[in-house]
Coordinates of C-alpha atoms in Angstrom, one line a residue:
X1 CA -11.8 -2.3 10.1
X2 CA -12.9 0.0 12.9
X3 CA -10.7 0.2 15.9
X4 CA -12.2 -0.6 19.2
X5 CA -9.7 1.0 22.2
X6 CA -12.4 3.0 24.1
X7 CA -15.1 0.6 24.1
X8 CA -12.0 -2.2 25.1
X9 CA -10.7 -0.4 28.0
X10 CA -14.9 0.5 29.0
X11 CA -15.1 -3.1 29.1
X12 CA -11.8 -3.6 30.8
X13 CA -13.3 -1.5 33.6
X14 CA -16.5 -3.0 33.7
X15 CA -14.6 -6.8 34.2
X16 CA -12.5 -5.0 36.9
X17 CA -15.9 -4.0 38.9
X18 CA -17.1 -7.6 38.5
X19 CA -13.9 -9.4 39.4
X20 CA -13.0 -7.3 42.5
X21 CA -17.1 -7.9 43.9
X22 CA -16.5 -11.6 43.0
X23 CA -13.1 -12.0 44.7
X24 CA -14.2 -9.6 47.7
X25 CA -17.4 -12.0 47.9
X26 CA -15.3 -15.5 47.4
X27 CA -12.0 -15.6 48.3
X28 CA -12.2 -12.5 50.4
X29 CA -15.3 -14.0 52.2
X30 CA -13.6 -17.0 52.8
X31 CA -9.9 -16.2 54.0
X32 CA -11.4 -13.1 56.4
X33 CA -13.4 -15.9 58.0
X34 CA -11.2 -18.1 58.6
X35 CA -9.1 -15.7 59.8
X36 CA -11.6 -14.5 62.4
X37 CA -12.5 -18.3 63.3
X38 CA -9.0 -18.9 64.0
X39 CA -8.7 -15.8 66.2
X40 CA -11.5 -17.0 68.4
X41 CA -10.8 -20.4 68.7
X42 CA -7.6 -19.2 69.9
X43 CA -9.1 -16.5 72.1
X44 CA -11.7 -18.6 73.5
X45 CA -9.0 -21.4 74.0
X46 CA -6.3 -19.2 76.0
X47 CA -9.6 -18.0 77.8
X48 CA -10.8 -21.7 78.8
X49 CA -7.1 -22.6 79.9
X50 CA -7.6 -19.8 82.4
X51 CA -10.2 -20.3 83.8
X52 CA -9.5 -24.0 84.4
X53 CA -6.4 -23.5 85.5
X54 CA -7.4 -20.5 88.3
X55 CA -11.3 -20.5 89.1
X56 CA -12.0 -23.9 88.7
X57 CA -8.8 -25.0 90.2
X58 CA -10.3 -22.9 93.1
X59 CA -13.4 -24.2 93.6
X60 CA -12.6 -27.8 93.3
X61 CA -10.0 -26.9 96.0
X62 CA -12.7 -25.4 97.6
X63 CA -10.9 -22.0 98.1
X64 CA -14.0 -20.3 96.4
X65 CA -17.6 -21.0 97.0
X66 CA -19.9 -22.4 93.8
X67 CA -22.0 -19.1 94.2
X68 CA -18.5 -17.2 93.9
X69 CA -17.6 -19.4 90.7
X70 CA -21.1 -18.4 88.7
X71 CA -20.5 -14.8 89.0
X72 CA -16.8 -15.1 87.7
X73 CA -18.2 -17.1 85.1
X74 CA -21.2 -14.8 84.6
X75 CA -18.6 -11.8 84.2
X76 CA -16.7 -13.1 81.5
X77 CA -19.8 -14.6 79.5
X78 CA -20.4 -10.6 79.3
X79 CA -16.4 -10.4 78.5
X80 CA -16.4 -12.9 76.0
X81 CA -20.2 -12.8 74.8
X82 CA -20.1 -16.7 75.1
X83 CA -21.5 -19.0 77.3
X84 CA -19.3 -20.9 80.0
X85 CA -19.7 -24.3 80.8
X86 CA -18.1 -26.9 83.8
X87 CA -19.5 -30.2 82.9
X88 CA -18.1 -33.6 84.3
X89 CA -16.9 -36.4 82.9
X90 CA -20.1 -38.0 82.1
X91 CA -21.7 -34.7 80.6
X92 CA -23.4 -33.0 83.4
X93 CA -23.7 -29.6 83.1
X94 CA -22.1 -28.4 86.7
X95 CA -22.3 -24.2 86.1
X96 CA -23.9 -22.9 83.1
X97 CA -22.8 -19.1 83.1
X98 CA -26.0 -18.6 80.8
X99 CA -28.4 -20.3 83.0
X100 CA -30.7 -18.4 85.3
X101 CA -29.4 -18.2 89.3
X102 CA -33.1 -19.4 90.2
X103 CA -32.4 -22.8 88.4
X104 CA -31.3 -25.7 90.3
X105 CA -32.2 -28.2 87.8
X106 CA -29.0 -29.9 86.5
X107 CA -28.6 -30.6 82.7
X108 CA -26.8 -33.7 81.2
X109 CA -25.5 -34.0 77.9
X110 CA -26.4 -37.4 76.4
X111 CA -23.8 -39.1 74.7
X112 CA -21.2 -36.6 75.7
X113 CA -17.3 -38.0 74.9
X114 CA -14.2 -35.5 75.1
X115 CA -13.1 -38.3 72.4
X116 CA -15.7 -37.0 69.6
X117 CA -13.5 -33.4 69.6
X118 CA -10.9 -36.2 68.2
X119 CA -7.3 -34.0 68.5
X120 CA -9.0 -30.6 68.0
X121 CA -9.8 -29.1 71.2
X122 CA -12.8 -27.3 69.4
X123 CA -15.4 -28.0 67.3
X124 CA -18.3 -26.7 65.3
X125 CA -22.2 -27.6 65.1
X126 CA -25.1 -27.7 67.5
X127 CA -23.5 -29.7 70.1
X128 CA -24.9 -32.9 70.6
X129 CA -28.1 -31.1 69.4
X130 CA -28.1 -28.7 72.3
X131 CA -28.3 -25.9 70.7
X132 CA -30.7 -24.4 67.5
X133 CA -28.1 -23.0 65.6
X134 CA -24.7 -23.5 65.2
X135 CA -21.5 -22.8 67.8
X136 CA -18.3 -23.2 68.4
X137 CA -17.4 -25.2 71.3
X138 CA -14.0 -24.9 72.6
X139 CA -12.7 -26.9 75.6
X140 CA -10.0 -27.5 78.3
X141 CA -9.6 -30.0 80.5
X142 CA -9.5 -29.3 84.8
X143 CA -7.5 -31.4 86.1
X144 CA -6.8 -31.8 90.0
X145 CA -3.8 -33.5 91.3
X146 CA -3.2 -35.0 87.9
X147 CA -6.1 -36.3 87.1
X148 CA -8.9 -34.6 85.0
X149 CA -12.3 -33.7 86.7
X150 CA -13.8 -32.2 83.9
X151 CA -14.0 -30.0 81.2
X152 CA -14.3 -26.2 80.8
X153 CA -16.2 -25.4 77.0
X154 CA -16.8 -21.9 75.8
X155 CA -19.3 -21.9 73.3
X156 CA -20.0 -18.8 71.2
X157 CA -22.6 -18.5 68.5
X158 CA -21.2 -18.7 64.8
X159 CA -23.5 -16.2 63.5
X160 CA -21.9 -13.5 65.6
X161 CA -18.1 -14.5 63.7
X162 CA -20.6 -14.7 60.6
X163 CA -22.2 -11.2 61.7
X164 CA -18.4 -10.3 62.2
X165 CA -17.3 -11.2 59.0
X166 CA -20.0 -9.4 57.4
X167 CA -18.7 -6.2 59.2
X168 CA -15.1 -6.7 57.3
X169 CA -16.5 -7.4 53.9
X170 CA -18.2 -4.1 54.5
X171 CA -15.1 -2.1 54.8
X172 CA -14.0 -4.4 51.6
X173 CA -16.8 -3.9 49.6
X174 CA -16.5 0.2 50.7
X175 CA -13.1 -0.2 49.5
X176 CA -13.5 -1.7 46.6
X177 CA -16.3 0.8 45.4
X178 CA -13.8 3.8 46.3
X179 CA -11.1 1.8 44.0
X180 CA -13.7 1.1 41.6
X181 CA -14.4 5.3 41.6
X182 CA -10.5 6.3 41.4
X183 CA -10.4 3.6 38.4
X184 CA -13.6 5.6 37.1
X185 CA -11.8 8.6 38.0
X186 CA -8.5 7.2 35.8
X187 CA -10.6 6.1 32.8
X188 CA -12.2 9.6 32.4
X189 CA -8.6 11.4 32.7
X190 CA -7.3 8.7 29.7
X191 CA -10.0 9.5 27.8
X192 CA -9.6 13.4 27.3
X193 CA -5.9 13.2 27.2
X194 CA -5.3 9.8 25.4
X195 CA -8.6 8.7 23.5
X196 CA -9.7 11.7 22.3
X197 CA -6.7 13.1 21.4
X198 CA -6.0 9.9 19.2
X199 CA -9.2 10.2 17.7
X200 CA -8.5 13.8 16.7
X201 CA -4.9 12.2 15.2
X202 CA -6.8 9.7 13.3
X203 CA -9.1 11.9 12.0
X204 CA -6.3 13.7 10.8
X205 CA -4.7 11.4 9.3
X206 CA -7.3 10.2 7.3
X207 CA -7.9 13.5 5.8
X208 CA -4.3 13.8 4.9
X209 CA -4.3 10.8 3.6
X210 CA -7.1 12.2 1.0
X211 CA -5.3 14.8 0.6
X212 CA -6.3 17.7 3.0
X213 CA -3.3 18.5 4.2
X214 CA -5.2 21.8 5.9
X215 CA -7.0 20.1 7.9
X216 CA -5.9 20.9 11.9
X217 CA -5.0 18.6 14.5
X218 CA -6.6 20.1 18.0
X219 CA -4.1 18.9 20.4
X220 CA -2.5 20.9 22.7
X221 CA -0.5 19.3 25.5
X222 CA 3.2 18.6 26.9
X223 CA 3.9 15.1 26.5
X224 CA 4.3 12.3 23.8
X225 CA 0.6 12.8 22.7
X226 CA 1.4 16.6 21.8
X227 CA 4.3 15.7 20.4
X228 CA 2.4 13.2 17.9
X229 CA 0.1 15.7 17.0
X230 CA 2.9 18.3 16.3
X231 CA 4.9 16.2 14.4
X232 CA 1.8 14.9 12.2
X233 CA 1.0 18.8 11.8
X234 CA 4.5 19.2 10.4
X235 CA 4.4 16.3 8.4
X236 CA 1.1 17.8 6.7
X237 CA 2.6 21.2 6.0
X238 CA 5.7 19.5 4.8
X239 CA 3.2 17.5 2.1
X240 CA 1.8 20.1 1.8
X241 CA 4.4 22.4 0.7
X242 CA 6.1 19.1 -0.9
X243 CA 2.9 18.9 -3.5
X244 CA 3.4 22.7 -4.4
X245 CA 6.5 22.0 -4.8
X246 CA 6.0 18.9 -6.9
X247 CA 3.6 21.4 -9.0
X248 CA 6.1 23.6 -9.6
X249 CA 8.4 21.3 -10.5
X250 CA 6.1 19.8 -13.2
X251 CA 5.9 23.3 -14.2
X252 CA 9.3 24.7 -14.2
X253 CA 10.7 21.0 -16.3
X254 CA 7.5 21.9 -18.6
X255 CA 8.8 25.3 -19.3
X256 CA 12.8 24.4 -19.7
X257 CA 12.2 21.5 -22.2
X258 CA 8.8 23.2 -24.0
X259 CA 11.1 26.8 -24.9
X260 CA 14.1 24.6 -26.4
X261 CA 11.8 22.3 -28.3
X262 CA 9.3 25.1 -29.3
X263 CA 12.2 27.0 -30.7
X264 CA 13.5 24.2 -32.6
X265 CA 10.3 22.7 -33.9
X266 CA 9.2 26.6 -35.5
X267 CA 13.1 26.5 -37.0
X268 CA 13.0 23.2 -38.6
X269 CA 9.3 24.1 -40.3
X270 CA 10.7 27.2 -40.9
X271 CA 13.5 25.5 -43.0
X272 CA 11.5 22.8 -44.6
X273 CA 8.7 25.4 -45.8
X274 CA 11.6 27.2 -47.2
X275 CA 10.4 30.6 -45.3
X276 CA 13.9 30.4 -44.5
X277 CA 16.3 30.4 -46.9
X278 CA 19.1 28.6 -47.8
X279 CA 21.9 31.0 -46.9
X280 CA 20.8 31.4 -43.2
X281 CA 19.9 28.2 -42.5
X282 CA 23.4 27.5 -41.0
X283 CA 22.8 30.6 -38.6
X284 CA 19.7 28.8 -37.7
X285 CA 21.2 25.4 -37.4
X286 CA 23.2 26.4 -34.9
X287 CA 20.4 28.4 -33.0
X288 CA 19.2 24.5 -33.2
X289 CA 22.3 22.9 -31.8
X290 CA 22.4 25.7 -29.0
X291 CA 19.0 24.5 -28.1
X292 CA 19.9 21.1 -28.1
X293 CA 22.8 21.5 -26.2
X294 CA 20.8 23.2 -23.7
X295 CA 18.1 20.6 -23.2
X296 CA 21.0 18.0 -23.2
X297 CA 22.5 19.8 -20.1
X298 CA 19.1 19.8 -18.4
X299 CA 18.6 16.0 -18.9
X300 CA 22.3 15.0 -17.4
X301 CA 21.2 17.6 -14.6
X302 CA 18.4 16.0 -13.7
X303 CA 20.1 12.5 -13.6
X304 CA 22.9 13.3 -12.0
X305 CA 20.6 14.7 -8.9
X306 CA 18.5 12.2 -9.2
X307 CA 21.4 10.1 -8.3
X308 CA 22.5 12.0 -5.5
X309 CA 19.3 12.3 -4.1
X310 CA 19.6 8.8 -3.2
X311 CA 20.2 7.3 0.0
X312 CA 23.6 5.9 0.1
X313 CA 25.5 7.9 -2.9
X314 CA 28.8 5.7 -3.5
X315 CA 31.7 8.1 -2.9
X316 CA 35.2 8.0 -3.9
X317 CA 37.2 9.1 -0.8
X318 CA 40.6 10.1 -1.4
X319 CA 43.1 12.3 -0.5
X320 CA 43.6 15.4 -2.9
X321 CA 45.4 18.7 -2.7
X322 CA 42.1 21.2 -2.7
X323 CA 44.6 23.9 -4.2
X324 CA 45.5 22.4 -7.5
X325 CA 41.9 21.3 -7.5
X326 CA 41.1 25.0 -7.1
X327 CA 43.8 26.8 -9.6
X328 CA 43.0 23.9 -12.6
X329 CA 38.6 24.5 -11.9
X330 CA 39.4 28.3 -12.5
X331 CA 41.3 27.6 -15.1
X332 CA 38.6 26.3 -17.3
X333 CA 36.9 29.9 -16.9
X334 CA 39.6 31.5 -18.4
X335 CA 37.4 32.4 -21.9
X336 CA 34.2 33.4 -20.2
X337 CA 35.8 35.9 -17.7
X338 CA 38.2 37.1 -20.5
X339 CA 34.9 38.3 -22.2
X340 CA 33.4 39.6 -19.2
X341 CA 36.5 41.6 -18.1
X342 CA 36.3 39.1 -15.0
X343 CA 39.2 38.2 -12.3
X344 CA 39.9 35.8 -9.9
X345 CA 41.4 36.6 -6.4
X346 CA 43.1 33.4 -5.1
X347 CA 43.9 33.3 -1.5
X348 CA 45.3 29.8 -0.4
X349 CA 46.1 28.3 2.5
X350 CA 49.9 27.0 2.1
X351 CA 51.4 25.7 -1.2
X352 CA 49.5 22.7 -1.0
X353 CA 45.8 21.6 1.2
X354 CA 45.2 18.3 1.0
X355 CA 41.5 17.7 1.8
X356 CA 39.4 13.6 2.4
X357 CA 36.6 13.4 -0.3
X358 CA 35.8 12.7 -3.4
X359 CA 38.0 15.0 -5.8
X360 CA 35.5 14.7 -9.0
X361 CA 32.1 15.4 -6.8
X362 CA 34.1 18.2 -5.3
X363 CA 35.3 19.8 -8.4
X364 CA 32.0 19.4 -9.3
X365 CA 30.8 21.9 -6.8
X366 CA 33.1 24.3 -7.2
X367 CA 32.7 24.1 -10.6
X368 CA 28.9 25.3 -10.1
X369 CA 29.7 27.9 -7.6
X370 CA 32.3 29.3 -9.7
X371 CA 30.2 29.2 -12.8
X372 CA 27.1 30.8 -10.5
X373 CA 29.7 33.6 -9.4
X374 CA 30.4 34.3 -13.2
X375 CA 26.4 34.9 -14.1
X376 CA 25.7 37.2 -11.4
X377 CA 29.0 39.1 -11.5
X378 CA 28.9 42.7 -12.8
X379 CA 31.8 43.2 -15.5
X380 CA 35.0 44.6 -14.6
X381 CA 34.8 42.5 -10.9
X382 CA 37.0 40.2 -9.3
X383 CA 35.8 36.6 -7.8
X384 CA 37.5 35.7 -4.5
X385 CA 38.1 32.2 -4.0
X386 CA 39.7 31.0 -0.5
X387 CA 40.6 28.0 1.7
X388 CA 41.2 28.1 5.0
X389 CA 42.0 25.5 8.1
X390 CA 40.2 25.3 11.8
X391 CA 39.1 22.7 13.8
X392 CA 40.7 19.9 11.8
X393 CA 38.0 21.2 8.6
X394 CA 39.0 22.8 5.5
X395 CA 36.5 26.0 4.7
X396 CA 36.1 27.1 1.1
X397 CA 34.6 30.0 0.2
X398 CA 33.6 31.6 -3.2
X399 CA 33.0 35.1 -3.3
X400 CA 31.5 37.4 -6.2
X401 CA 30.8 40.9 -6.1
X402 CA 27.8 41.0 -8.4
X403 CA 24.3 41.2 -7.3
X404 CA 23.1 39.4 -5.0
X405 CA 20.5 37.5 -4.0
X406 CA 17.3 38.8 -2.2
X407 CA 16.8 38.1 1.1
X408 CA 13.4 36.0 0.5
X409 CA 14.8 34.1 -1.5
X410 CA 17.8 32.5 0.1
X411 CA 16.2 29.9 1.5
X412 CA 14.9 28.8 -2.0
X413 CA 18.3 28.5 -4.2
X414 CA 19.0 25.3 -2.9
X415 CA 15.7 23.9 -4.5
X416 CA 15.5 22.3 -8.0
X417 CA 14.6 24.6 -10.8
X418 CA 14.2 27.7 -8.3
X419 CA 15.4 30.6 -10.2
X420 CA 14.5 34.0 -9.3
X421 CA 14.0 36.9 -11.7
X422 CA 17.1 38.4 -11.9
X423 CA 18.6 35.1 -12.9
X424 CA 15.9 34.4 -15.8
X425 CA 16.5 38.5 -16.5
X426 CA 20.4 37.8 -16.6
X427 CA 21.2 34.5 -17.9
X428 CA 18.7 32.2 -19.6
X429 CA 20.7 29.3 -19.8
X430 CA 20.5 28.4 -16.1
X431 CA 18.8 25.2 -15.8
X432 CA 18.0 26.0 -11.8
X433 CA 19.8 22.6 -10.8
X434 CA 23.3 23.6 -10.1
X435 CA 22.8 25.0 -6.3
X436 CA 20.1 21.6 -5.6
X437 CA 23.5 19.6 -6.9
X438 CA 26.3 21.1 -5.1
X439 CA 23.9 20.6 -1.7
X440 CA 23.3 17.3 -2.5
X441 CA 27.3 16.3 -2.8
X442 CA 27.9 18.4 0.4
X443 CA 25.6 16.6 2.5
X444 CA 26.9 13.3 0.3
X445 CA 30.1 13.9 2.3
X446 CA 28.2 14.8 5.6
X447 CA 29.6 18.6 6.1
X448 CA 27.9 22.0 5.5
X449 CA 27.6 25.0 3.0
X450 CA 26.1 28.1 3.9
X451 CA 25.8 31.7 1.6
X452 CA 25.6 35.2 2.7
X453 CA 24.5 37.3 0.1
X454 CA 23.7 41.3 0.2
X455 CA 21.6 42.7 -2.4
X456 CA 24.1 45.0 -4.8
X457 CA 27.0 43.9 -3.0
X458 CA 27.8 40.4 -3.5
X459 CA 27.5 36.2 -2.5
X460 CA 30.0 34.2 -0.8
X461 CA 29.3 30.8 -0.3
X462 CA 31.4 28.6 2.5
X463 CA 31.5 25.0 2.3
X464 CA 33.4 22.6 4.7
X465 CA 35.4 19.5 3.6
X466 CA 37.6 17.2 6.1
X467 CA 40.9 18.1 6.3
X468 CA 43.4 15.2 5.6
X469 CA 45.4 13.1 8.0
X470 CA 48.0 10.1 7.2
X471 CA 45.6 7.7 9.6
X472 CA 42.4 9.1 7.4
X473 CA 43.1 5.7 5.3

């Protein structure tokens, strides 16, 4: 199923565009003008107040002449772009800011009531069909010595708040198209550093997934997107180097089990066609069981790393003194460096060390280090094997004086079946699985082993153990 992100977030920008023109043309529409209406009416009101409550005040009072009054009114119909009215009681039209100053002719206003503005004091339409279009027609009473002579009304076109309106919804609209361009703006900038990136990581992936493990991931950038692609490039070269390792692992099992079993398939036919005879068929035999044993090693390798290599390896924590384990593991050399003219150097840390771990896994692993130190040693040499204390950790470290390992290849003998040629040149017993299981049970027990080896002069390997307190229990 194909995925659909770009043409998703296209779309989410397209619905963006149409929703902000919708709400800009609806809501916004609406709210701006009733917000400007309300202004007005406000305006207009405060503005009809005033003037009932000064000029018309005035000229009923007859402090101001009538021909005074019009051009006051006249002034602010410029102010307030309205038109002013004074109309009486019964709807004559007294002053009429708007009307020409050669007119004398009064105007009435049939079926004018102050009661049809019911408790608004403004209202909206064509005003008792006066006007063409629509206004709105705000009022205020006069009132002289208490009592009301008539009415002040403002009225002011609603096309121009319309026109007004129209003005704001510019700016909005301008707005919102600026928005609509930095969202444009964003969208692009996601798309080269998000989208396309991700496609390139797909693509990757997929091909990976097939097998190409070569194929590149073109991303280059700082931030959790780079860090994807780097890790996914890691991961292929890991596969990568994990298949040439599986191959070599096929090979090197293929080779340790074919030589055995080749050598004892051509001595068994060898006996049973009688080209060997009867008196050295017991030298054979045991050629036979040498084999045998050999392949028998191999297999109990192999599951016994098989087992470590499992998450969660059931250890057997308990105290032990790593001394005596030390002294009785060397012990069981005695024959083999007896025929190799081979030592053992000794140096412990007080009479007794007792270390937290599991005692058999550990004597396990200096068992194999021991035994590695043996193969490679030159005859007539001593093996060093010490224990010392700091920071509340117990350091072991076996030491040979043989000859080394080369400096390509030490990051190799941990691996399964990795032998290099001097150790198929010196000792072709090796299964190549004794290192791979001595890392396996250090990092069992969650502590370290490293080696320093020099060509012609020597290895020493240094692993780490927990060093035991009473409160370890």
């Amino acid at each position: 199923m194909k995925k659909m992100i770009y043409p998703k977030l296209l779309g989410g920008y397209l619905l963006f565009g149409i929703l902000g023109f919708l709400i800009v043309s609806t809501l916004t529409a609406h709210f701006s003008y009733q917000y400007i209406k309300k202004e007005e009416i406000s305006k207009l009101y405060k503005e009809a107040n005033l003037i009932s409550s000064d000029y018309a005040i005035s000229y009923y009072s007859d402090t101001i002449t009538l021909e005074d009054f019009k051009q006051r009114l006249k002034a602010l119909n410029i102010y307030l772009s309205a038109k002013i009215w004074v109309i009486d009681m019964n709807g004559n039209i007294l002053v009429n800011s708007a009307s020409k100053a050669e007119s004398t002719e009064m105007e009435t206003i049939s079926n004018f009531h102050i009661g049809n503005f019911k408790n608004r004091y403004y209202q909206t339409g064509y005003f008792y069909n006066y006007f063409s279009e629509e206004h709105l027609s705000v009022y205020a009473p006069i009132s002289v010595n208490y009592k009301v002579k008539g009415y002040i009304i403002i009225h002011k076109p609603v096309q121009e708040l319309v026109s007004y309106n129209n003005g704001f919804l510019t700016i909005a609209y301008i707005t919102l198209a600026v928005l609509f361009l930095c969202a444009f703006v964003l969208l692009a900038i996601f798309t080269f550093t998000i989208i396309l990136p991700i496609k390139k990581i797909t693509k990757a992936a997929s091909e990976y997934a097939d097998g190409k493990f070569e194929h590149p991931v073109d991303v280059h950038s700082n931030d959790e997107i780079g860090y994807l692609a780097a890790s996914l490039t890691y991961m292929a070269t890991e596969l990568n180097t994990l298949e040439e390792d599986q191959r070599k692992f096929v090979s090197n099992v293929s080779h340790d089990f074919r030589s055995p079993l080749t050598s004892i398939k051509g001595y068994v036919e060898a006996m049973l066609d009688g080209t060997i005879p009867m008196e050295f068929q017991e030298k054979y035999l045991n050629i036979i069981l040498f084999e045998t044993e050999r392949l028998n090693k191999l297999t109990a390798s192999l599951l016994e790393l098989n087992k470590y290599g499992k998450r969660g390896i059931m250890l057997d924590i308990t105290k032990f003194d790593i001394n005596h384990t030390i002294k009785m593991t060397a012990q069981t050399f005695e024959g083999t460096c007896k025929e190799k003219r081979i030592s053992f150097e000794l140096i412990l840390t007080e009479q007794t060390l007792y270390a937290f771990a599991d005692m058999d896994k550990i004597q396990r692993v200096i068992y194999n280090l021991i035994d590695n130190a043996i193969k490679f040693s030159s005859p007539d040499s001593v093996i060093t094997v010490e224990t010392t204390v700091k920071n509340e950790k117990i350091f072991v470290s076996v030491k040979d004086r043989g000859i080394g390992i080369p400096k390509e290849s030490l990051g190799k003998i941990w691996e399964r079946f990795y032998k290099s040629d001097s150790s198929r040149g010196k000792d072709k017993k090796g299964t190549g699985l004794g290192l791979a299981i001595v890392k396996e049970i250090i990092l069992a027990h969650k502590e370290n082993i490293n080696v320093i080896s020099t060509e012609d002069v020597g290895t020493e390997f240094i692993f780490s153990l927990t060093l035991y307190h009473p409160d370890d229990e």
